[in-house]
mmCIF file of C-alpha atoms in Angstrom:
data_model
loop_
_atom_site.group_PDB
_atom_site.id
_atom_site.type_symbol
_atom_site.label_atom_id
_atom_site.label_comp_id
_atom_site.label_asym_id
_atom_site.label_seq_id
_atom_site.Cartn_x
_atom_site.Cartn_y
_atom_site.Cartn_z
ATOM 1 C CA MET A 19 -28.184 35.182 -28.347
ATOM 2 C CA ALA A 20 -27.939 35.086 -32.042
ATOM 3 C CA ASP A 21 -28.144 32.046 -34.004
ATOM 4 C CA PHE A 22 -25.158 31.361 -36.306
ATOM 5 C CA ASN A 23 -25.639 27.838 -36.589
ATOM 6 C CA ARG A 24 -27.902 27.560 -38.748
ATOM 7 C CA VAL A 25 -27.794 27.254 -43.289
ATOM 8 C CA PHE A 26 -29.378 29.461 -44.969
ATOM 9 C CA PRO A 27 -29.637 28.831 -48.189
ATOM 10 C CA ARG A 28 -28.447 31.498 -50.499
ATOM 11 C CA GLU A 29 -29.677 30.057 -53.738
ATOM 12 C CA GLY A 30 -32.427 32.301 -55.637
ATOM 13 C CA SER A 31 -32.310 35.170 -53.717
ATOM 14 C CA ASP A 32 -29.889 36.803 -56.203
ATOM 15 C CA ALA A 33 -26.658 36.561 -53.877
ATOM 16 C CA GLU A 34 -23.365 37.443 -55.337
ATOM 17 C CA LYS A 35 -21.811 34.798 -53.902
ATOM 18 C CA TYR A 36 -23.611 32.354 -55.307
ATOM 19 C CA GLU A 37 -25.185 33.375 -58.412
ATOM 20 C CA LEU A 38 -21.395 33.859 -59.957
ATOM 21 C CA ARG A 39 -19.629 30.787 -59.519
ATOM 22 C CA LYS A 40 -19.787 29.669 -62.963
ATOM 23 C CA THR A 41 -18.882 33.088 -64.382
ATOM 24 C CA LEU A 42 -15.943 32.943 -61.619
ATOM 25 C CA PHE A 43 -14.927 29.627 -61.066
ATOM 26 C CA GLY A 44 -15.878 28.077 -64.633
ATOM 27 C CA ARG A 45 -18.781 25.826 -62.754
ATOM 28 C CA ASP A 46 -21.580 25.827 -60.372
ATOM 29 C CA ASP A 47 -20.443 23.129 -58.018
ATOM 30 C CA VAL A 48 -17.917 24.973 -55.721
ATOM 31 C CA LEU A 49 -18.529 25.824 -52.340
ATOM 32 C CA PRO A 50 -18.114 29.394 -52.099
ATOM 33 C CA MET A 51 -15.505 31.224 -49.520
ATOM 34 C CA TRP A 52 -14.539 33.947 -51.151
ATOM 35 C CA VAL A 53 -16.668 37.645 -51.422
ATOM 36 C CA ALA A 54 -16.399 39.078 -48.166
ATOM 37 C CA ASP A 55 -20.052 38.568 -46.839
ATOM 38 C CA MET A 56 -21.399 36.392 -43.728
ATOM 39 C CA ASP A 57 -23.902 33.375 -44.780
ATOM 40 C CA LEU A 58 -24.464 34.015 -41.097
ATOM 41 C CA PRO A 59 -28.368 36.098 -40.616
ATOM 42 C CA THR A 60 -28.662 39.762 -40.926
ATOM 43 C CA PRO A 61 -29.231 40.312 -36.827
ATOM 44 C CA ASP A 62 -32.977 39.303 -35.508
ATOM 45 C CA PHE A 63 -33.412 43.564 -34.409
ATOM 46 C CA ILE A 64 -32.382 44.924 -37.580
ATOM 47 C CA MET A 65 -34.823 42.809 -39.952
ATOM 48 C CA GLN A 66 -37.419 43.801 -37.447
ATOM 49 C CA ALA A 67 -36.098 47.140 -37.741
ATOM 50 C CA ILE A 68 -36.898 47.006 -41.475
ATOM 51 C CA LYS A 69 -40.084 45.696 -41.124
ATOM 52 C CA THR A 70 -41.316 47.431 -38.966
ATOM 53 C CA ARG A 71 -40.699 50.103 -41.110
ATOM 54 C CA LEU A 72 -42.301 48.380 -43.959
ATOM 55 C CA GLU A 73 -45.578 48.413 -42.178
ATOM 56 C CA HIS A 74 -46.451 52.089 -43.730
ATOM 57 C CA PRO A 75 -47.611 51.945 -46.688
ATOM 58 C CA ILE A 76 -45.511 55.235 -48.627
ATOM 59 C CA LEU A 77 -41.812 54.404 -49.199
ATOM 60 C CA GLY A 78 -41.027 57.930 -50.730
ATOM 61 C CA TYR A 79 -37.483 60.323 -50.473
ATOM 62 C CA THR A 80 -35.985 59.873 -47.061
ATOM 63 C CA HIS A 81 -34.008 62.481 -45.074
ATOM 64 C CA MET A 82 -31.398 61.875 -43.037
ATOM 65 C CA SER A 83 -32.718 62.937 -39.436
ATOM 66 C CA ASP A 84 -30.145 63.981 -37.024
ATOM 67 C CA SER A 85 -30.408 60.189 -35.190
ATOM 68 C CA VAL A 86 -28.450 58.740 -38.167
ATOM 69 C CA TYR A 87 -25.815 61.354 -37.162
ATOM 70 C CA LYS A 88 -25.595 60.828 -33.792
ATOM 71 C CA CYS A 89 -25.382 56.881 -34.155
ATOM 72 C CA ILE A 90 -22.567 57.398 -36.393
ATOM 73 C CA ILE A 91 -20.661 59.639 -33.999
ATOM 74 C CA ASP A 92 -21.788 57.148 -30.864
ATOM 75 C CA TRP A 93 -20.151 54.677 -32.406
ATOM 76 C CA GLN A 94 -16.790 55.866 -33.205
ATOM 77 C CA ALA A 95 -16.888 57.565 -29.795
ATOM 78 C CA TYR A 96 -16.264 53.399 -29.152
ATOM 79 C CA HIS A 97 -12.696 53.758 -30.877
ATOM 80 C CA ASP A 98 -11.855 57.088 -29.199
ATOM 81 C CA TYR A 99 -12.498 59.026 -31.690
ATOM 82 C CA GLU A 100 -14.497 61.877 -31.421
ATOM 83 C CA VAL A 101 -16.571 63.071 -34.651
ATOM 84 C CA LYS A 102 -18.696 65.632 -35.415
ATOM 85 C CA PRO A 103 -21.909 66.032 -37.128
ATOM 86 C CA GLU A 104 -20.745 68.329 -39.918
ATOM 87 C CA HIS A 105 -17.706 65.763 -40.612
ATOM 88 C CA ILE A 106 -19.814 62.868 -41.763
ATOM 89 C CA LEU A 107 -20.487 62.650 -45.938
ATOM 90 C CA PHE A 108 -22.418 59.344 -46.828
ATOM 91 C CA THR A 109 -21.411 57.085 -49.952
ATOM 92 C CA HIS A 110 -23.362 54.389 -51.755
ATOM 93 C CA ASN A 111 -20.509 51.422 -49.535
ATOM 94 C CA VAL A 112 -16.890 51.835 -48.764
ATOM 95 C CA ALA A 113 -15.863 51.196 -51.864
ATOM 96 C CA ASN A 114 -17.631 53.994 -53.785
ATOM 97 C CA GLY A 115 -16.133 55.372 -51.361
ATOM 98 C CA PHE A 116 -12.783 55.452 -52.026
ATOM 99 C CA PHE A 117 -13.369 56.002 -55.504
ATOM 100 C CA MET A 118 -14.654 59.504 -55.192
ATOM 101 C CA ALA A 119 -11.571 60.299 -53.017
ATOM 102 C CA VAL A 120 -9.053 59.391 -55.907
ATOM 103 C CA GLN A 121 -11.305 61.901 -58.092
ATOM 104 C CA ALA A 122 -11.661 64.343 -55.418
ATOM 105 C CA PHE A 123 -7.955 64.798 -53.859
ATOM 106 C CA THR A 124 -5.781 63.886 -57.029
ATOM 107 C CA LYS A 125 -6.059 65.231 -60.869
ATOM 108 C CA PRO A 126 -5.335 63.073 -63.673
ATOM 109 C CA LYS A 127 -2.004 61.313 -63.531
ATOM 110 C CA GLU A 128 -1.303 62.410 -60.211
ATOM 111 C CA ALA A 129 -0.075 59.347 -57.997
ATOM 112 C CA VAL A 130 -1.716 57.690 -55.446
ATOM 113 C CA LEU A 131 -0.018 55.081 -53.134
ATOM 114 C CA VAL A 132 -0.871 51.393 -51.933
ATOM 115 C CA MET A 133 0.162 48.775 -50.419
ATOM 116 C CA PRO A 134 -0.391 45.335 -51.712
ATOM 117 C CA PRO A 135 -1.250 42.647 -51.201
ATOM 118 C CA VAL A 136 -4.688 44.396 -51.230
ATOM 119 C CA TYR A 137 -8.193 44.567 -51.269
ATOM 120 C CA PRO A 138 -7.893 43.994 -54.920
ATOM 121 C CA PRO A 139 -10.151 47.877 -56.053
ATOM 122 C CA PHE A 140 -7.202 49.908 -54.380
ATOM 123 C CA LEU A 141 -5.354 48.696 -57.129
ATOM 124 C CA THR A 142 -8.019 49.676 -59.587
ATOM 125 C CA ALA A 143 -9.520 52.808 -58.532
ATOM 126 C CA PRO A 144 -6.383 54.920 -59.550
ATOM 127 C CA GLU A 145 -6.074 53.540 -63.079
ATOM 128 C CA ILE A 146 -9.854 53.083 -63.998
ATOM 129 C CA ASN A 147 -9.307 57.204 -62.770
ATOM 130 C CA ASP A 148 -6.532 57.518 -65.278
ATOM 131 C CA ARG A 149 -3.999 57.734 -61.983
ATOM 132 C CA LYS A 150 -0.767 56.855 -61.560
ATOM 133 C CA LEU A 151 -0.827 54.054 -59.469
ATOM 134 C CA VAL A 152 2.452 53.496 -57.025
ATOM 135 C CA THR A 153 3.204 50.055 -54.631
ATOM 136 C CA ALA A 154 5.232 50.143 -51.647
ATOM 137 C CA PRO A 155 4.712 46.185 -51.189
ATOM 138 C CA LEU A 156 4.433 45.162 -47.451
ATOM 139 C CA VAL A 157 6.897 42.663 -46.189
ATOM 140 C CA LEU A 158 6.042 39.381 -45.179
ATOM 141 C CA GLU A 159 7.821 38.876 -41.712
ATOM 142 C CA ALA A 160 7.292 35.583 -39.704
ATOM 143 C CA GLY A 161 4.365 35.141 -41.081
ATOM 144 C CA ARG A 162 2.961 39.177 -40.547
ATOM 145 C CA TYR A 163 2.861 41.622 -42.873
ATOM 146 C CA GLU A 164 5.073 45.198 -41.825
ATOM 147 C CA ILE A 165 4.895 48.043 -43.425
ATOM 148 C CA ASP A 166 8.600 49.767 -44.750
ATOM 149 C CA PHE A 167 8.427 52.754 -43.709
ATOM 150 C CA GLU A 168 11.817 54.094 -45.714
ATOM 151 C CA ALA A 169 9.905 52.303 -48.729
ATOM 152 C CA LEU A 170 6.747 53.910 -48.166
ATOM 153 C CA GLN A 171 8.633 57.456 -48.341
ATOM 154 C CA LYS A 172 10.663 57.435 -50.243
ATOM 155 C CA LYS A 173 7.857 56.500 -53.578
ATOM 156 C CA ILE A 174 6.029 59.200 -52.112
ATOM 157 C CA VAL A 175 8.902 61.393 -52.808
ATOM 158 C CA GLU A 176 9.999 60.340 -56.202
ATOM 159 C CA ASN A 177 6.277 59.586 -57.166
ATOM 160 C CA LYS A 178 5.246 62.999 -55.709
ATOM 161 C CA VAL A 179 2.318 61.371 -54.249
ATOM 162 C CA LYS A 180 -1.074 63.091 -53.619
ATOM 163 C CA LEU A 181 -2.841 60.307 -52.098
ATOM 164 C CA ILE A 182 -2.237 57.358 -50.018
ATOM 165 C CA LEU A 183 -5.401 54.214 -49.703
ATOM 166 C CA PHE A 184 -4.568 53.035 -46.597
ATOM 167 C CA CYS A 185 -6.428 49.078 -45.292
ATOM 168 C CA HIS A 186 -7.504 49.959 -41.392
ATOM 169 C CA PRO A 187 -7.535 46.269 -40.434
ATOM 170 C CA HIS A 188 -4.984 45.138 -43.236
ATOM 171 C CA ASN A 189 -7.497 43.000 -45.679
ATOM 172 C CA PRO A 190 -6.669 40.028 -46.798
ATOM 173 C CA SER A 191 -4.251 38.872 -43.842
ATOM 174 C CA GLY A 192 -6.418 40.872 -41.259
ATOM 175 C CA ARG A 193 -3.132 42.086 -39.374
ATOM 176 C CA VAL A 194 -4.522 44.605 -37.404
ATOM 177 C CA TRP A 195 -2.338 48.253 -37.163
ATOM 178 C CA GLN A 196 -0.457 49.362 -33.832
ATOM 179 C CA GLN A 197 -0.107 52.359 -32.454
ATOM 180 C CA ASP A 198 3.619 53.076 -33.166
ATOM 181 C CA GLU A 199 2.903 51.675 -37.103
ATOM 182 C CA LEU A 200 -0.045 53.793 -37.043
ATOM 183 C CA GLU A 201 2.369 56.763 -35.425
ATOM 184 C CA LYS A 202 5.035 56.656 -37.895
ATOM 185 C CA LEU A 203 2.491 56.699 -41.365
ATOM 186 C CA ALA A 204 0.929 59.602 -39.949
ATOM 187 C CA LYS A 205 4.397 60.950 -39.098
ATOM 188 C CA ILE A 206 5.301 60.689 -43.244
ATOM 189 C CA CYS A 207 1.888 62.208 -44.482
ATOM 190 C CA ILE A 208 2.258 65.079 -41.857
ATOM 191 C CA GLU A 209 5.661 65.590 -43.905
ATOM 192 C CA HIS A 210 4.922 65.098 -47.041
ATOM 193 C CA GLN A 211 0.846 66.546 -46.573
ATOM 194 C CA VAL A 212 -0.243 63.427 -48.314
ATOM 195 C CA VAL A 213 -3.929 63.005 -48.171
ATOM 196 C CA ILE A 214 -4.838 59.173 -46.818
ATOM 197 C CA VAL A 215 -8.155 57.690 -47.024
ATOM 198 C CA SER A 216 -8.267 54.737 -44.054
ATOM 199 C CA ASP A 217 -10.547 52.111 -44.736
ATOM 200 C CA GLU A 218 -11.750 51.128 -41.624
ATOM 201 C CA ILE A 219 -14.997 48.835 -42.186
ATOM 202 C CA HIS A 220 -13.043 46.072 -40.821
ATOM 203 C CA SER A 221 -12.918 47.864 -37.403
ATOM 204 C CA ASP A 222 -15.313 46.023 -35.774
ATOM 205 C CA MET A 223 -14.028 42.394 -35.506
ATOM 206 C CA VAL A 224 -10.890 43.260 -34.274
ATOM 207 C CA PHE A 225 -9.839 39.824 -31.803
ATOM 208 C CA VAL A 226 -6.028 41.151 -31.134
ATOM 209 C CA GLY A 227 -5.790 44.691 -29.182
ATOM 210 C CA ARG A 228 -8.124 46.610 -30.117
ATOM 211 C CA HIS A 229 -8.687 49.765 -33.135
ATOM 212 C CA ILE A 230 -7.460 52.460 -33.364
ATOM 213 C CA PRO A 231 -8.448 55.219 -35.880
ATOM 214 C CA LEU A 232 -6.041 56.581 -37.849
ATOM 215 C CA ALA A 233 -7.818 60.168 -37.361
ATOM 216 C CA SER A 234 -8.068 59.728 -33.602
ATOM 217 C CA LEU A 235 -3.940 60.098 -32.803
ATOM 218 C CA SER A 236 -3.740 64.343 -33.338
ATOM 219 C CA ASP A 237 -5.686 67.014 -35.036
ATOM 220 C CA GLU A 238 -2.524 67.129 -37.062
ATOM 221 C CA ILE A 239 -3.705 63.841 -38.973
ATOM 222 C CA LYS A 240 -7.074 63.813 -38.516
ATOM 223 C CA GLN A 241 -6.694 67.154 -40.748
ATOM 224 C CA LEU A 242 -5.545 64.667 -43.743
ATOM 225 C CA THR A 243 -7.470 61.464 -43.379
ATOM 226 C CA ILE A 244 -10.184 60.368 -45.066
ATOM 227 C CA THR A 245 -12.235 57.635 -42.478
ATOM 228 C CA LEU A 246 -14.595 55.182 -44.864
ATOM 229 C CA SER A 247 -16.791 52.868 -42.756
ATOM 230 C CA SER A 248 -19.916 50.994 -42.559
ATOM 231 C CA PRO A 249 -22.180 48.380 -40.514
ATOM 232 C CA GLY A 250 -22.280 46.099 -43.771
ATOM 233 C CA LYS A 251 -19.486 43.594 -42.988
ATOM 234 C CA ILE A 252 -20.448 43.201 -39.006
ATOM 235 C CA PHE A 253 -23.873 43.275 -39.599
ATOM 236 C CA ASN A 254 -23.692 41.528 -42.981
ATOM 237 C CA LEU A 255 -26.075 44.418 -44.985
ATOM 238 C CA GLY A 256 -23.886 44.897 -47.952
ATOM 239 C CA GLY A 257 -27.555 44.908 -50.139
ATOM 240 C CA LEU A 258 -28.534 48.215 -48.924
ATOM 241 C CA GLN A 259 -25.436 49.602 -50.390
ATOM 242 C CA ILE A 260 -24.550 51.919 -47.300
ATOM 243 C CA GLY A 261 -20.868 54.074 -46.078
ATOM 244 C CA TYR A 262 -20.059 56.881 -45.290
ATOM 245 C CA ALA A 263 -16.907 59.127 -44.777
ATOM 246 C CA ILE A 264 -15.841 61.206 -41.992
ATOM 247 C CA ILE A 265 -13.526 63.952 -43.011
ATOM 248 C CA ALA A 266 -12.676 66.630 -40.020
ATOM 249 C CA ASN A 267 -10.916 69.062 -42.711
ATOM 250 C CA ALA A 268 -13.175 71.465 -44.283
ATOM 251 C CA LYS A 269 -11.486 72.396 -47.276
ATOM 252 C CA LEU A 270 -10.770 68.208 -48.284
ATOM 253 C CA LYS A 271 -13.996 68.108 -47.546
ATOM 254 C CA ALA A 272 -15.795 70.219 -50.263
ATOM 255 C CA ALA A 273 -13.135 68.866 -52.445
ATOM 256 C CA TYR A 274 -15.045 65.263 -51.640
ATOM 257 C CA LEU A 275 -18.621 66.808 -51.777
ATOM 258 C CA LYS A 276 -18.332 67.947 -55.250
ATOM 259 C CA VAL A 277 -17.533 64.671 -57.013
ATOM 260 C CA ALA A 278 -20.012 63.579 -54.748
ATOM 261 C CA GLN A 279 -22.976 65.957 -55.913
ATOM 262 C CA SER A 280 -21.495 65.771 -59.668
ATOM 263 C CA VAL A 281 -22.868 61.572 -59.678
ATOM 264 C CA SER A 282 -25.882 63.173 -57.350
ATOM 265 C CA ILE A 283 -24.790 61.127 -54.216
ATOM 266 C CA LYS A 284 -26.589 62.353 -50.826
ATOM 267 C CA GLU A 285 -28.038 60.262 -48.380
ATOM 268 C CA LEU A 286 -28.679 56.655 -47.571
ATOM 269 C CA ASN A 287 -31.321 54.847 -49.015
ATOM 270 C CA LEU A 288 -34.041 54.804 -46.577
ATOM 271 C CA PHE A 289 -33.618 50.954 -45.811
ATOM 272 C CA ALA A 290 -29.924 51.430 -44.804
ATOM 273 C CA ALA A 291 -30.990 54.876 -42.304
ATOM 274 C CA VAL A 292 -33.193 52.248 -40.911
ATOM 275 C CA ALA A 293 -30.442 49.814 -40.562
ATOM 276 C CA ILE A 294 -27.669 51.844 -39.215
ATOM 277 C CA LYS A 295 -29.480 53.530 -36.748
ATOM 278 C CA ILE A 296 -30.820 50.299 -35.112
ATOM 279 C CA ALA A 297 -27.321 48.782 -35.957
ATOM 280 C CA TYR A 298 -25.208 51.018 -34.154
ATOM 281 C CA SER A 299 -26.895 51.235 -30.534
ATOM 282 C CA GLU A 300 -26.351 48.790 -27.316
ATOM 283 C CA LYS A 301 -28.115 45.892 -29.189
ATOM 284 C CA GLY A 302 -25.710 46.128 -32.087
ATOM 285 C CA ARG A 303 -22.722 46.278 -29.329
ATOM 286 C CA ARG A 304 -23.604 43.228 -27.997
ATOM 287 C CA TYR A 305 -24.058 41.631 -31.314
ATOM 288 C CA VAL A 306 -20.692 42.139 -31.951
ATOM 289 C CA GLN A 307 -19.197 40.626 -28.872
ATOM 290 C CA GLU A 308 -21.170 37.546 -29.798
ATOM 291 C CA LEU A 309 -20.237 37.505 -33.503
ATOM 292 C CA ASN A 310 -16.484 37.741 -32.921
ATOM 293 C CA GLN A 311 -16.572 35.174 -30.699
ATOM 294 C CA PHE A 312 -18.072 32.621 -32.837
ATOM 295 C CA LEU A 313 -15.210 34.190 -35.652
ATOM 296 C CA GLN A 314 -12.815 33.495 -33.518
ATOM 297 C CA GLN A 315 -14.131 29.810 -32.797
ATOM 298 C CA ASN A 316 -14.112 29.747 -36.560
ATOM 299 C CA ILE A 317 -10.797 30.933 -36.630
ATOM 300 C CA ASP A 318 -9.537 28.239 -34.291
ATOM 301 C CA LYS A 319 -11.333 25.398 -36.337
ATOM 302 C CA THR A 320 -9.707 25.876 -39.612
ATOM 303 C CA GLU A 321 -6.326 26.860 -37.774
ATOM 304 C CA ALA A 322 -6.261 23.438 -36.258
ATOM 305 C CA PHE A 323 -7.729 21.949 -39.310
ATOM 306 C CA PHE A 324 -4.353 22.964 -41.311
ATOM 307 C CA GLN A 325 -2.139 21.713 -38.555
ATOM 308 C CA THR A 326 -3.452 18.342 -38.521
ATOM 309 C CA HIS A 327 -4.468 17.913 -42.032
ATOM 310 C CA PHE A 328 -2.077 20.471 -44.491
ATOM 311 C CA PRO A 329 0.315 21.419 -42.141
ATOM 312 C CA GLN A 330 1.999 22.532 -45.381
ATOM 313 C CA VAL A 331 -0.189 25.123 -45.516
ATOM 314 C CA LYS A 332 0.722 28.598 -43.282
ATOM 315 C CA VAL A 333 -2.620 29.585 -42.280
ATOM 316 C CA MET A 334 -2.389 33.781 -40.949
ATOM 317 C CA ARG A 335 -4.462 34.229 -38.167
ATOM 318 C CA PRO A 336 -6.650 36.792 -38.882
ATOM 319 C CA GLU A 337 -6.521 39.395 -35.772
ATOM 320 C CA ALA A 338 -9.729 41.229 -37.552
ATOM 321 C CA SER A 339 -11.920 39.910 -39.283
ATOM 322 C CA TYR A 340 -13.175 36.532 -40.788
ATOM 323 C CA LEU A 341 -11.042 36.680 -43.745
ATOM 324 C CA VAL A 342 -8.174 34.135 -43.886
ATOM 325 C CA TRP A 343 -5.300 34.607 -45.846
ATOM 326 C CA LEU A 344 -3.529 31.083 -47.038
ATOM 327 C CA ASP A 345 0.192 30.464 -47.760
ATOM 328 C CA PHE A 346 0.258 27.393 -50.115
ATOM 329 C CA SER A 347 4.593 28.831 -51.605
ATOM 330 C CA THR A 348 5.577 25.132 -49.694
ATOM 331 C CA MET A 349 3.115 23.080 -52.081
ATOM 332 C CA CYS A 350 3.183 25.746 -55.120
ATOM 333 C CA THR A 351 5.245 27.211 -57.836
ATOM 334 C CA LYS A 352 2.896 28.126 -59.963
ATOM 335 C CA HIS A 353 0.252 29.852 -58.900
ATOM 336 C CA GLU A 354 -2.330 29.039 -61.977
ATOM 337 C CA THR A 355 -1.717 25.232 -60.909
ATOM 338 C CA LEU A 356 -2.478 25.767 -57.632
ATOM 339 C CA LYS A 357 -5.920 27.716 -58.743
ATOM 340 C CA ASP A 358 -6.804 24.842 -60.694
ATOM 341 C CA TRP A 359 -6.701 21.839 -58.025
ATOM 342 C CA VAL A 360 -8.284 24.205 -55.318
ATOM 343 C CA VAL A 361 -11.517 24.726 -57.913
ATOM 344 C CA ASN A 362 -11.377 21.763 -59.893
ATOM 345 C CA GLU A 363 -10.356 19.155 -57.050
ATOM 346 C CA ALA A 364 -11.009 20.545 -53.476
ATOM 347 C CA LYS A 365 -13.933 22.217 -55.593
ATOM 348 C CA LEU A 366 -14.123 25.407 -53.382
ATOM 349 C CA GLY A 367 -14.478 29.126 -54.326
ATOM 350 C CA LEU A 368 -11.531 30.945 -53.001
ATOM 351 C CA ASN A 369 -10.435 34.698 -53.975
ATOM 352 C CA ASP A 370 -7.293 34.523 -55.759
ATOM 353 C CA GLY A 371 -4.192 35.532 -54.174
ATOM 354 C CA GLU A 372 -2.806 36.834 -57.241
ATOM 355 C CA SER A 373 -5.855 39.657 -57.276
ATOM 356 C CA PHE A 374 -4.711 41.385 -54.622
ATOM 357 C CA ASP A 375 -1.243 42.715 -55.981
ATOM 358 C CA VAL A 376 -0.134 43.664 -59.463
ATOM 359 C CA LYS A 377 1.501 42.269 -61.882
ATOM 360 C CA SER A 378 5.486 43.801 -62.605
ATOM 361 C CA ASN A 379 8.942 42.743 -62.125
ATOM 362 C CA ARG A 380 8.618 41.272 -58.642
ATOM 363 C CA PRO A 381 7.245 38.702 -57.423
ATOM 364 C CA ASN A 382 3.425 38.656 -56.947
ATOM 365 C CA ALA A 383 2.698 39.164 -53.597
ATOM 366 C CA GLY A 384 -0.194 37.288 -53.510
ATOM 367 C CA SER A 385 1.075 34.582 -55.760
ATOM 368 C CA CYS A 386 0.555 31.090 -54.094
ATOM 369 C CA PHE A 387 -2.187 32.659 -51.679
ATOM 370 C CA MET A 388 -5.578 32.287 -51.854
ATOM 371 C CA ARG A 389 -8.142 33.855 -49.282
ATOM 372 C CA MET A 390 -10.738 32.060 -47.266
ATOM 373 C CA ASN A 391 -14.075 33.445 -46.000
ATOM 374 C CA LEU A 392 -14.616 31.726 -42.623
ATOM 375 C CA ALA A 393 -18.172 33.627 -42.206
ATOM 376 C CA VAL A 394 -20.324 30.698 -42.281
ATOM 377 C CA PRO A 395 -21.707 27.878 -40.169
ATOM 378 C CA PRO A 396 -20.194 25.119 -38.283
ATOM 379 C CA ARG A 397 -21.524 22.858 -40.859
ATOM 380 C CA VAL A 398 -20.821 24.673 -43.572
ATOM 381 C CA LEU A 399 -16.763 25.089 -42.695
ATOM 382 C CA GLN A 400 -17.061 21.698 -42.146
ATOM 383 C CA GLN A 401 -18.131 21.161 -45.471
ATOM 384 C CA ALA A 402 -15.195 23.110 -46.972
ATOM 385 C CA PHE A 403 -12.955 21.139 -44.300
ATOM 386 C CA SER A 404 -14.566 18.178 -46.717
ATOM 387 C CA HIS A 405 -13.988 19.220 -49.588
ATOM 388 C CA PHE A 406 -10.039 20.419 -48.819
ATOM 389 C CA LYS A 407 -9.584 16.554 -47.716
ATOM 390 C CA MET A 408 -11.335 15.557 -51.059
ATOM 391 C CA GLY A 409 -8.247 16.909 -52.923
ATOM 392 C CA LEU A 410 -5.641 15.430 -51.019
ATOM 393 C CA LYS A 411 -5.035 12.657 -53.627
ATOM 394 C CA SER A 412 -4.403 15.144 -56.328
ATOM 395 C CA LEU A 413 -2.225 17.950 -54.600
ATOM 396 C CA PRO A 414 -0.635 19.812 -57.400
ATOM 397 C CA LYS A 415 3.378 18.816 -57.740
ATOM 398 C CA ASP A 416 4.271 22.400 -59.324
#
């Protein structure tokens, strides 16, 4: 059994979550509950595999063996997604993967569509690469995000959209897209021949229903889909810069490979290869079950805390992942006031909700929202609750 109760101090380890507190929040005494890595130990069986490899005195160039491809194929088969070795290309991480996709499948000034609120790099990737960012915002209905398919299709036609960046499961809300929703999305992509990048990095942390890889729905949508994934989130391996793309369409794969070759991205680093092979094994599947049970306990505790002490804060219970989207709108009309309260009164480092959307003529869908990372030991979670209580006397009034 994994030990999720022990607190491992991360100060002095160059952990981004801790080292950037002063830069991001203006003070270094906030409890960091932001970036999506876990304050839980990387599984011992992965650490042992890396230690074993370190017993060899040479850390030279490493070729990706057939066993690396096979472990990815076997892991995706668990989600009923049939993958062939020739479909797999390696990336440094999932974000790196969709930045390359923007370059591979669109030309400068062509349109890339995203559905905010969404993981912030989705919003920056098109503009950094001189593409036109088009948004088809999700609709918040009864505390749950829904895709507005009519608006989505209209935006595709009006802007001649070439590429969609799709977050599946959704970040920041933890929404698990259902089969009928995926089928509607696939139908639109097929009708308009739009390539879609499906970021499925959170797919192993599903608590409601099951994860359905978009590309697994039909051969038609498989031919338009670039699936991006990584063991980085579920096994806390972000520092290894590990990711992969699955592309069945030979023409799309060639275009993607051309971009990868232009910056000499070829294979995983040595320790990423060691890690993915042992992570994507039966030991890894057992660990995922244990972790998901623990994460749901933390989600339950968080819901109970806010219901008891902050009933005005709406907790969007995640159907996947360890990220919770907190809605402060009933107690806040000015986002900057909320940010100031969270940082300087509650002394918490949370993700700013406005960073998950774009400034436009419509209200920012992330305004008065915060994202909180629950992948922490119970003692740290209780500490976060204490910080919220600490700020009770100075709740924002506007």
